[in-house]
XYZ file of C-alpha atoms in Angstrom:
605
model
C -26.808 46.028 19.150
C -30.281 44.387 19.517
C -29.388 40.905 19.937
C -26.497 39.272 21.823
C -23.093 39.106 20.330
C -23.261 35.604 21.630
C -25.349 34.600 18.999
C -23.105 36.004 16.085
C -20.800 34.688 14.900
C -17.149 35.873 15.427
C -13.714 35.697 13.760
C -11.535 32.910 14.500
C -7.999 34.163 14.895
C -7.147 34.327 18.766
C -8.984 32.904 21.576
C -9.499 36.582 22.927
C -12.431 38.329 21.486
C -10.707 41.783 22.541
C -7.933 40.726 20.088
C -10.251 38.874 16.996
C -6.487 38.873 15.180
C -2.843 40.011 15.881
C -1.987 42.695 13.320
C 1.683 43.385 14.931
C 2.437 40.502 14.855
C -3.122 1.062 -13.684
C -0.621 -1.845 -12.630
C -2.315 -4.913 -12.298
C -0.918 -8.398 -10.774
C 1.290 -8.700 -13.613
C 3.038 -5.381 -13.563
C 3.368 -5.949 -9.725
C 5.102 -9.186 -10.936
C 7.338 -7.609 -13.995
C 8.043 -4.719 -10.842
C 9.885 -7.093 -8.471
C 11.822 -8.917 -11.428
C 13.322 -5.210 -11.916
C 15.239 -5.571 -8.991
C 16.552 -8.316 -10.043
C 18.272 -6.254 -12.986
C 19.882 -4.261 -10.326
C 19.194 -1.171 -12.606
C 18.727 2.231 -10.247
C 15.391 3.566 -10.413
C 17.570 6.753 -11.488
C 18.198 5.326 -14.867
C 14.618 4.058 -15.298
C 12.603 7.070 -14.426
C 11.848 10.589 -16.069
C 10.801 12.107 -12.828
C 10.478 10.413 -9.150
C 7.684 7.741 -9.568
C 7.387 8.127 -13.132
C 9.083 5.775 -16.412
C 10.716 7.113 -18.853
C 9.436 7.302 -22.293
C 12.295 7.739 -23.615
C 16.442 6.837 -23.454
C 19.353 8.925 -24.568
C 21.954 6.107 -25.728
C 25.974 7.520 -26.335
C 27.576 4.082 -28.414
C 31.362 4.542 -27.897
C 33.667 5.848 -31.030
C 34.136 3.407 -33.927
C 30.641 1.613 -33.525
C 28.299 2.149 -36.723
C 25.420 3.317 -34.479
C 27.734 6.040 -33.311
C 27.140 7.390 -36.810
C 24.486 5.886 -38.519
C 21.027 6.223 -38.342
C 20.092 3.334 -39.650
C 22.525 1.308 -37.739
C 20.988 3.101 -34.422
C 17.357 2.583 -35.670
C 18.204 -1.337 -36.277
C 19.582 -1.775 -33.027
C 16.727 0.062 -30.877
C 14.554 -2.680 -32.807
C 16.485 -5.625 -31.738
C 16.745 -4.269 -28.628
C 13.131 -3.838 -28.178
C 12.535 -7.214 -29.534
C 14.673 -9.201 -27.006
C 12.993 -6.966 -24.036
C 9.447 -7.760 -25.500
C 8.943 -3.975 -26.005
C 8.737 -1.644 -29.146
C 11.407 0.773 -28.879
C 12.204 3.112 -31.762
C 15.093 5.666 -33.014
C 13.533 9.196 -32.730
C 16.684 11.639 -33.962
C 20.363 12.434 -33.141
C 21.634 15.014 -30.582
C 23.612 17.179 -31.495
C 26.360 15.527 -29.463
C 25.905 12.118 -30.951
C 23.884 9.970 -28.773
C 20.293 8.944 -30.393
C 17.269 9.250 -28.976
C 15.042 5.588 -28.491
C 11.257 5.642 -27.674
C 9.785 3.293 -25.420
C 6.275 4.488 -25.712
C 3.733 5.778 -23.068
C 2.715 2.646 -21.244
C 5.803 0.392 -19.827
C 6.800 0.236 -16.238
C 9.893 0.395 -14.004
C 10.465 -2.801 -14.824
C 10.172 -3.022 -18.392
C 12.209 0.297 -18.662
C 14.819 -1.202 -16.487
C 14.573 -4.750 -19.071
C 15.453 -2.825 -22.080
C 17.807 -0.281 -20.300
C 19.685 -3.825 -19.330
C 20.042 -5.001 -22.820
C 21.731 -1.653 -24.236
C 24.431 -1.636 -20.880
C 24.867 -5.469 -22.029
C 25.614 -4.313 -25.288
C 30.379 -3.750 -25.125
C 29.063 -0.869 -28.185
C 27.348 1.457 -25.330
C 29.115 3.694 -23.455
C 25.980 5.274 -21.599
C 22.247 4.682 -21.372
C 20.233 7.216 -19.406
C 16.617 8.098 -19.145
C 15.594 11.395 -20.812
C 14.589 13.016 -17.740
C 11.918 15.630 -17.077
C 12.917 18.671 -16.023
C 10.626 21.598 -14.329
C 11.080 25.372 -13.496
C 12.941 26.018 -9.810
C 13.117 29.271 -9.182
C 11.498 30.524 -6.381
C 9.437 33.388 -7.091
C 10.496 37.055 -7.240
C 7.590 38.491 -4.837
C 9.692 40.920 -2.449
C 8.150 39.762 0.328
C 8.282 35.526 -0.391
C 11.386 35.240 1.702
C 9.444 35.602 5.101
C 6.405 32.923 3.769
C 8.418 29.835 6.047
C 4.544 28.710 6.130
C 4.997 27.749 2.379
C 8.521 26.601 2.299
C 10.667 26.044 4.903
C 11.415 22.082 5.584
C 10.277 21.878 8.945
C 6.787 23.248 9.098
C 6.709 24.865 5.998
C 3.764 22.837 3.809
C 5.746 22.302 0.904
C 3.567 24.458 -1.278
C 6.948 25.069 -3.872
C 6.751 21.590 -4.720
C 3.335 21.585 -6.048
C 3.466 24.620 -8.279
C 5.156 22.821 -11.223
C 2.252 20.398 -11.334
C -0.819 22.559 -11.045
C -1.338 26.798 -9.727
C -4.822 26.295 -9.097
C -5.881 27.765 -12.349
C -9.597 27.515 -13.496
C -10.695 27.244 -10.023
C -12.926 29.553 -7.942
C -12.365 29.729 -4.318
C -15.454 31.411 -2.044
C -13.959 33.615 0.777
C -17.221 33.925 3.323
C -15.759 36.240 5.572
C -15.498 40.443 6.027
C -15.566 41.266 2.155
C -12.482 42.375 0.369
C -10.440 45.784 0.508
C -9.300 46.497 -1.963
C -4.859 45.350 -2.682
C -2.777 45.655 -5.666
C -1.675 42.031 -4.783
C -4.917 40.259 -5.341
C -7.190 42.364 -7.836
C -6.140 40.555 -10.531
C -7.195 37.622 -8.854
C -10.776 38.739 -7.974
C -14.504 38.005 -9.536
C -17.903 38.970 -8.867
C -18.847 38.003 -5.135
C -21.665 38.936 -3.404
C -22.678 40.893 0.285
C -24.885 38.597 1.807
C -25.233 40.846 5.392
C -28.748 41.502 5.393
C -29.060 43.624 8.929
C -27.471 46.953 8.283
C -26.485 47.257 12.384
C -24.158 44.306 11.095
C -23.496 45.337 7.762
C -21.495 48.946 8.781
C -21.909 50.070 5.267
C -25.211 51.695 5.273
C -27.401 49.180 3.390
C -28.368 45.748 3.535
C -27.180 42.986 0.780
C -26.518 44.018 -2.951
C -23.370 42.627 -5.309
C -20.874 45.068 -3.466
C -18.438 42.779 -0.989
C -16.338 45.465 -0.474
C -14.788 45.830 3.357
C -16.079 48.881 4.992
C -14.575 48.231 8.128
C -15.406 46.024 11.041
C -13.975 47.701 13.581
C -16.220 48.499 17.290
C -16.152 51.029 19.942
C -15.699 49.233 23.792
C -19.077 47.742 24.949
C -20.204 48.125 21.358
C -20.361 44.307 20.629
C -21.174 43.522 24.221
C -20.769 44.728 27.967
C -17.173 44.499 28.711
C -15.371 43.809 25.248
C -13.010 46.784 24.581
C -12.608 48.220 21.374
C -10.925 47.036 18.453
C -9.924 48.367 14.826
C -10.787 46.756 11.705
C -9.330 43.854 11.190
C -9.448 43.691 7.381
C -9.771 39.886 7.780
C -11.249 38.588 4.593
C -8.442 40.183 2.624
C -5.404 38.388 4.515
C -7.424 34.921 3.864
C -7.706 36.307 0.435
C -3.870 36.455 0.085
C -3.042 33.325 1.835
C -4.784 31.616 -1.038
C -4.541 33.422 -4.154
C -2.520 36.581 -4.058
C -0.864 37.867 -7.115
C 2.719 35.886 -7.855
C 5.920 36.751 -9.769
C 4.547 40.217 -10.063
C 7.931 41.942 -7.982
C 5.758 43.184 -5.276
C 4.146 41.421 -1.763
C 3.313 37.695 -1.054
C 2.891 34.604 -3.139
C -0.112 33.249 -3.103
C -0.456 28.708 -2.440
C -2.824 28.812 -5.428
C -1.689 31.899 -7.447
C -3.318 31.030 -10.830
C -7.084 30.626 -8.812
C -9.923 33.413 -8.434
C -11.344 34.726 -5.246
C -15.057 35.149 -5.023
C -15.284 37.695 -1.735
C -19.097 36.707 -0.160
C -19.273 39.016 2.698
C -21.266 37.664 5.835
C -19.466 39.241 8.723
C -19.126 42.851 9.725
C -19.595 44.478 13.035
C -19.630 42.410 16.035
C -19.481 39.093 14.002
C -22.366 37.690 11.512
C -25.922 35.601 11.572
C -25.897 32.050 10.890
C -28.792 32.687 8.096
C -26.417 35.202 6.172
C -23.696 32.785 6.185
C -26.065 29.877 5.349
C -27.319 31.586 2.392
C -23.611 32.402 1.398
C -22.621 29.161 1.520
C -26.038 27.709 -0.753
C -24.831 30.549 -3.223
C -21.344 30.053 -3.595
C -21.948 26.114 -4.616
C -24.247 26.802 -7.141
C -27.724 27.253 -5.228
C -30.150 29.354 -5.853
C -31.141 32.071 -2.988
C -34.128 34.492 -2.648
C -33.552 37.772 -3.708
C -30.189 36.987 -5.031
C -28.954 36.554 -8.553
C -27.612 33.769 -10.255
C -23.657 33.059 -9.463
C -21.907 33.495 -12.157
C -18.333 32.083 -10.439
C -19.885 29.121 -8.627
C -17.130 28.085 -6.383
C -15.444 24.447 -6.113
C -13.939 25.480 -3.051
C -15.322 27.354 0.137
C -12.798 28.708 2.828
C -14.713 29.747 6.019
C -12.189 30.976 8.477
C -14.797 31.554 11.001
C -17.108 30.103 14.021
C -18.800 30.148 17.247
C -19.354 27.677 19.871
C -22.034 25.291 20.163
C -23.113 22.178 18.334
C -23.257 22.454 14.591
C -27.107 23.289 13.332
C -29.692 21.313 11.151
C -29.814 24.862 9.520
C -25.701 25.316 8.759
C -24.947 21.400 8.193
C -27.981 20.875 5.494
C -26.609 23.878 3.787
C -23.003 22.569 3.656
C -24.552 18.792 2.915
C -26.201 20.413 -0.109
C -22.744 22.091 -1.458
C -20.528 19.140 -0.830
C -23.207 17.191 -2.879
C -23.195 19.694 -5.496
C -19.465 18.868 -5.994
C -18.132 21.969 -3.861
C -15.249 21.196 -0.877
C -16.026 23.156 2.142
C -13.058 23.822 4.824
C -13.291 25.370 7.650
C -11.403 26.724 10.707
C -11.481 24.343 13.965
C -11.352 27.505 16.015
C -8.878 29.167 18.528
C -10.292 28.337 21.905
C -7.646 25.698 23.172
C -10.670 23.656 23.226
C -11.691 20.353 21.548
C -13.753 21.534 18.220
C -16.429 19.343 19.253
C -17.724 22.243 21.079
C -17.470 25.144 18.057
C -19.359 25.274 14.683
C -18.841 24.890 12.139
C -15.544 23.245 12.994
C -17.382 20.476 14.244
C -20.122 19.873 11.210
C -20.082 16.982 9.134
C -18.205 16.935 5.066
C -16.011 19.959 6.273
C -12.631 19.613 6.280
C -11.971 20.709 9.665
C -8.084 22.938 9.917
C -6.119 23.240 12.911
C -3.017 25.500 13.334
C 0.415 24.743 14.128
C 3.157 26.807 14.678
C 6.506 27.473 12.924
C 8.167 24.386 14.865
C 5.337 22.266 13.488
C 3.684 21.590 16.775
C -0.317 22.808 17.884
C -0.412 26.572 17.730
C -0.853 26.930 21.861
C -4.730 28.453 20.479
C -5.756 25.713 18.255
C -8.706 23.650 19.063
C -7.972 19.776 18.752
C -9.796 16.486 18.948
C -10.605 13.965 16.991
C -13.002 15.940 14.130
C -9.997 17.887 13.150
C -9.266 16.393 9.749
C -5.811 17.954 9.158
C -3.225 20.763 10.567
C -1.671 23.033 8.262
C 0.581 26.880 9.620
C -1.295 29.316 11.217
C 1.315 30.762 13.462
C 2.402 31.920 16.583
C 2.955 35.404 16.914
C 4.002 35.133 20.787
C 7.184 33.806 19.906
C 7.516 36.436 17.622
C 5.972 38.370 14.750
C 7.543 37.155 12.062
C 6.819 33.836 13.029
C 3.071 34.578 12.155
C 1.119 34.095 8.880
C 2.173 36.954 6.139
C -0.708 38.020 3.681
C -2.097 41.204 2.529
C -4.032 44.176 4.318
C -4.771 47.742 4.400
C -3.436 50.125 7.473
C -7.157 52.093 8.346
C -7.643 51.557 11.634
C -11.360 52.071 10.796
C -11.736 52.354 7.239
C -9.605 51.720 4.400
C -6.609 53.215 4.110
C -3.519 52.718 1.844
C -2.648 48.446 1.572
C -0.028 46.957 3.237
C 0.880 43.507 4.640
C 0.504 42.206 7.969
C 1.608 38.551 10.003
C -1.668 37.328 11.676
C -1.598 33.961 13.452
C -4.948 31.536 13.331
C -6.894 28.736 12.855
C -8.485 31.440 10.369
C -4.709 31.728 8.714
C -4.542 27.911 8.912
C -7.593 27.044 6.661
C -6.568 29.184 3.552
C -3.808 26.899 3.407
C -5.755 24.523 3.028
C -8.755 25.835 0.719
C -5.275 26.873 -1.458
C -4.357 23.382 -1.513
C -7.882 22.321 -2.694
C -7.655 24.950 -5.638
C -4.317 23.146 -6.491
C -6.019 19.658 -6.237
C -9.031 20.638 -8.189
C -6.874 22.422 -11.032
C -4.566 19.355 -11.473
C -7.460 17.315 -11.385
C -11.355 18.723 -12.248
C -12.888 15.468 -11.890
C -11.964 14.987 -8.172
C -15.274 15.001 -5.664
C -14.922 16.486 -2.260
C -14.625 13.134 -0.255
C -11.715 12.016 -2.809
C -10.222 15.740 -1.983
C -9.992 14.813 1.773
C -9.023 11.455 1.639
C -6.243 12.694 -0.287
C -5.116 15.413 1.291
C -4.788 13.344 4.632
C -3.446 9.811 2.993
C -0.465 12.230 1.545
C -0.096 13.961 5.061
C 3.309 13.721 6.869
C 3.180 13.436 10.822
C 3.644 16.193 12.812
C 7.025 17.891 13.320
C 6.299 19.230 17.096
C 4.116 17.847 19.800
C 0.417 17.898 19.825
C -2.148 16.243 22.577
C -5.865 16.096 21.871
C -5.446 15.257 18.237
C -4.024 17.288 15.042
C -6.005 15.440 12.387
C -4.113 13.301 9.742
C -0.782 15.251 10.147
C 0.879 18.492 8.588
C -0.398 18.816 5.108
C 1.871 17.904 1.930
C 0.931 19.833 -0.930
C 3.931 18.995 -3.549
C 2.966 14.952 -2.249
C -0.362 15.842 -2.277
C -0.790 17.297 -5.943
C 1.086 14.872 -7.791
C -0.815 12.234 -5.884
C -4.060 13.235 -7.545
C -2.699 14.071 -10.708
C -1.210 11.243 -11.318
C 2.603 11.988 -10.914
C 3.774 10.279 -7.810
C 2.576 9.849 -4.280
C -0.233 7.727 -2.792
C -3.412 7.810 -2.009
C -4.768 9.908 -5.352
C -6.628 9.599 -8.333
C -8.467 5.572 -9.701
C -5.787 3.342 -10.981
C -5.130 -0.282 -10.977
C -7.233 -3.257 -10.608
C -11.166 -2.672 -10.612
C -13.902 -4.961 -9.929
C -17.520 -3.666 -10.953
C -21.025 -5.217 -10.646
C -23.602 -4.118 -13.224
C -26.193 -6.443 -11.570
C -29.447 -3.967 -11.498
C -30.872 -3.243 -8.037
C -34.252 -1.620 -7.049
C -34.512 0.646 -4.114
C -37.657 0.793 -2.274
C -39.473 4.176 -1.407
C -38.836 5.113 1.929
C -37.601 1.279 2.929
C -35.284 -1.030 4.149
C -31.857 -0.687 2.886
C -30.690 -3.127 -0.300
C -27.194 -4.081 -1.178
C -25.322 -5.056 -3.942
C -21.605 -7.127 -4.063
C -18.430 -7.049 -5.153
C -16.265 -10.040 -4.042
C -12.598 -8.952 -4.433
C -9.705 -11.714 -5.304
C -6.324 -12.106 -6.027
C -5.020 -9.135 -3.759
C -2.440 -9.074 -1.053
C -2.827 -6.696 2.101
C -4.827 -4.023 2.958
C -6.957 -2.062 0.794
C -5.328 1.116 0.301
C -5.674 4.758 2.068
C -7.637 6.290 -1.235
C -10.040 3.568 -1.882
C -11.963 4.686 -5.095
C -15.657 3.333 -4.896
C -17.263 4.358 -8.075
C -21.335 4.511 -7.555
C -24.435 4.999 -10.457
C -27.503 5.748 -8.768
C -30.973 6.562 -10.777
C -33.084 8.250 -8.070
C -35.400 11.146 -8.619
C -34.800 12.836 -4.889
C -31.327 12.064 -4.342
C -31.833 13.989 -0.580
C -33.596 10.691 0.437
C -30.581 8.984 -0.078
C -27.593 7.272 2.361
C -25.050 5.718 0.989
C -22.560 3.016 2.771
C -19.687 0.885 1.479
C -19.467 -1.963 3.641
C -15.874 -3.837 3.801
C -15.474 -7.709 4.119
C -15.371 -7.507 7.959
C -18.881 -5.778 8.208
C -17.624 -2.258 9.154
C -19.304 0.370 6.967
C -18.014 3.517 5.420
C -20.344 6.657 5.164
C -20.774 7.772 1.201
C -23.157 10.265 1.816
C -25.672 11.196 4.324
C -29.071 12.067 3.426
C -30.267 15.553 2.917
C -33.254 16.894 3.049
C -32.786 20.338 0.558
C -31.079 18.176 -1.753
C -33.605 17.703 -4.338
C -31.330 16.869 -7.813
C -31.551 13.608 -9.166
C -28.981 10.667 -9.443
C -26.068 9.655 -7.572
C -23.139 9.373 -10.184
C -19.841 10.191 -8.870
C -16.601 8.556 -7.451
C -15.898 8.879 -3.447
C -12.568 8.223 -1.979
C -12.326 5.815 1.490
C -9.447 5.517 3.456
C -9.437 1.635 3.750
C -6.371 0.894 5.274
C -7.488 -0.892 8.110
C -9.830 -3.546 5.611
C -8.438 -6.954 4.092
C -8.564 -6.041 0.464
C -9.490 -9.624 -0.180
C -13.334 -10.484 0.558
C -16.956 -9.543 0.190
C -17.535 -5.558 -0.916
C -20.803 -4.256 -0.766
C -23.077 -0.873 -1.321
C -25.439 -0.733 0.801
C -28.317 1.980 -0.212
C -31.241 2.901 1.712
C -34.147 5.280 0.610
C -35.746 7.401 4.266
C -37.861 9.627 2.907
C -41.276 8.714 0.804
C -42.469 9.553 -2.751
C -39.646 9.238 -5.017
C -38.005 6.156 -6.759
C -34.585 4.960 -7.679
C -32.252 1.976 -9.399
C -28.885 1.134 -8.186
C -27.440 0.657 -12.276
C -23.678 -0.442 -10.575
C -20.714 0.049 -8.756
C -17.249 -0.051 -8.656
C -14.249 -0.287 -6.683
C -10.603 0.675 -7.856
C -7.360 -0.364 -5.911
């Protein structure tokens, strides 16, 4: 090779670079008030709710033997009306069952408690014999892919990340996920799932295909004879990387064959950046502009701009002007990068990209649900989420899809690997889920999310694991609105519409919010809701500061991002902050020549 392999970039799957991967192996203060007289009623939040966390809309009401509204309509439609009216609420007959009991309506909009306040009126009422909620129920059968049973990483209770749980709620359809890695080989368990990507390896010693980049990602191989990739590195086969990421995210489910893929109903956009002996920063630079929606030299348009970029690779070193303004620019183009922390046992403030800022930095943990014994740590990992540990035994690895060539492709198959590399399609999969359930989600909101609706870490970990194991079922209906914490606006918000002007390339104004009324702490998903007029919005940083003076980075300034305005919703764990007190935005223009008007700003509890 005519540069160093030192300067390439390699695979993240093993600390070893002689073994890359291991192929054997809205209430406000009144509802809160109307909430806590529902106890009161002693009525079980089983009889007031349709599904966990969520009222009923409607009641199924049985009215013992001899009582008109056992019978009659009418009689049945009069009483849910005086019922309603003595519980304040509108409740109306909707039909008969065919075993007798009628069906009442309670409408879209009541709580728990008001639920519970009418529920209490028809168990008052010596006519009843039952009232029950008419509960929501949702597909649970696991699904029929012949190989599903040995996925623990999605299922089992211990360190399994409760993937199951989510895929009621949302499959990750509509939503593109970027794989910059080896390419894809092609697998009978993800083609369905695949668009248009690009190969962005632009040195053909590298690219092991025979020509530079062109609209082909296909895998030709990666594999390298000993000394190849540098003095001293043995040999090693193809590793056929890309394509078990691939599967980890989106392989083909309920089709009777392979794996089940975390976000099954999303497409895979293969951008292929490494080959031989690793890949150049500049190739996967460009890959990463591309995939968000930028606009490259030499490259067409992208016609499957990505909302979600999985980079299960790295090399050590600080993160680059060069790799973080490209990743700066997607994040503020609305695209969620995540990216491996990297198998060097190490703390992932010493490996790229791992350690760049607006990533969401993975580590690995094993099948007890403690640090894989390769998985960097430290305090910029963001969250942990299975990547396995084949030394304890090989089905206690990652399982996703492959091909058998030991150079070049072969017939597919399937294959446990164990990595921080396996660890971030879990993650990128759980993204795709997020973004399907909920399109109007921005990256920061993403990642606040997916760490407020963590839950701690089964098995040990020293150096730091990042917010926890990852939750996707808790996670999902979080932002969709179905349960959890720490998801999508609701509740109180207080806005100021109070014009401000920001100077060109001056000191920083701020506008702000003084927040009332509240008890506690501001909460782990703090929505702050921001309308910025600015013609460079690069120049831009962007703080909220909290009561107590500590400030919360919105958004850094970059200098490639030239789009204008600043309109979007960011997500701040504020758990730490007295909700009560003085909010503000503080905006500051560093760069010259262009102009801009802070319109308003909100935030929502």
């Amino acid at each position: 090779m005519r540069t160093s392999p030192a300067l390439r970039r390699k695979l993240i799957s093993v600390a070893a670079v002689s073994a890359a991967l291991l192929t054997a192996a809205s209430t406000a203060t009144s509802a809160a008030a109307r909430e806590t007289v529902s106890e009161g009623l002693a009525v079980p939040a089983a009889q007031t709710e349709a599904a966990p966390g969520a009222p009923a809309e409607r009641l199924i009401v049985g009215y013992k033997s001899g009582s008109a509204e056992a019978t009659s309509n009418p009689a049945a439609e009069a009483d849910a009306a005086a019922k309603g009216k003595e519980a304040g609420e509108d409740v109306d007959f909707r039909r008969r069952l065919g075993t007798g009991a009628a069906l009442v309506d309670l409408g879209d909009d009541l709580t728990r408690a008001d639920v519970a306040d009418v529920v209490d009126r028809y168990r008052a009422d010596p006519q009843v014999a039952y009232v029950v909620p008419d509960r929501l129920n949702k597909p649970k059968a696991d699904p029929d892919d012949t190989e599903y049973a040995k996925q623990w990483d999605l299922f089992e209770s211990t360190a399994g990340m409760n993937v199951p749980g989510a895929w009621a709620t949302s499959t990750g359809t509509g939503v593109t996920v970027a794989v910059i890695d080896t390419g894809y080989v092609t697998h009978s368990d993800l083609a369905a799932n695949i668009v248009a990507g690009y190969d962005f390896i632009a040195d053909t010693a590298v690219s092991a295909d025979g020509d530079g980049r062109d609209g082909n990602p296909a895998d030709p191989g990666d594999y390298y004879a000993a000394n190849e990739c540098g003095s001293g590195i043995p040999a090693s086969n193809s590793s056929w990387h890309g394509t078990h990421v691939a599967g980890t995210i989106a392989a083909v489910t309920n089709n009777g064959k392979g794996v089940a893929g975390i976000a099954y109903g999303a497409k895979i956009s293969p951008l292929r950046v490494l080959g031989k002996c690793g890949g150049y920063d500049s190739d996967i630079i460009d890959a990463i502009t591309w995939a968000s929606g930028g606009t490259v030299s030499g490259v067409p348009a992208n016609s499957n701009i990505a909302k979600v970029i999985n980079m299960s690779l790295g090399g050590d070193g600080a993160c680059t002007s060069a790799t973080q303004s490209a990743i700066t620019a997607a994040v503020n183009r609305g695209t969620t990068v995540v990216v491996a922390a990297g198998n060097d046992n190490d703390n992932v403030a010493n490996h790229s990209p791992g350690n760049c800022n607006n990533v969401i930095s993975v580590g690995a943990t094993n099948r007890t649900g403690a640090k894989a014994s390769y998985s960097n740590y430290g305090s910029l990992v963001d969250i942990s989420a299975p990547g396995g540990q084949t030394s304890t035994g090989t089905a206690n690895g990652i399982l996703s899809t492959l091909n058998s060539g030991a150079k070049t492709p072969s017939s597919e198959s399937y294959a446990y690997y164990q990595g921080t590399s396996m660890a971030t399609p879990h993650i990128a999969g759980l993204v795709a889920l997020m973004k399907s359930a909920n399109s109007s989600l921005t990256p920061a909101q993403i990642e606040a999310a997916i760490k407020s609706n963590a839950r701690p870490l089964p098995g040990a970990c020293s150096g730091g694991c990042g917010a926890g194991l990852a939750d996707a079922a808790r996670t999902v209906q979080a932002v969709s609105g179905s349960g959890g914490s720490g998801g999508t606006p609701g509740g109180t918000t207080y806005s100021s519409t109070t014009a401000v002007a920001i100077p060109d390339n001056g000191s920083a104004v701020e506008s702000p919010i003084t927040v009332t009324g509240r008890t506690g702490n501001a909460p782990a998903a703090l929505q702050v809701g921001v309308d910025i007029t600015h013609t460079y919005r690069g120049d831009l940083v962007v703080d909220l500061v909290a009561p107590d003076g500590t400030a919360y980075r919105l958004k850094a300034a970059s200098s490639s991002d030239s789009a204008d305005d600043v309109i979007t919703t960011y997500s701040v764990n504020a758990s730490a902050e007295t909700a009560n007190g003085t909010w503000k935005l503080r905006v500051q223009d560093t760069a010259a020549q262009d102009t801009g008007r802070l319109n308003g700003w909100k935030l929502t509890f």
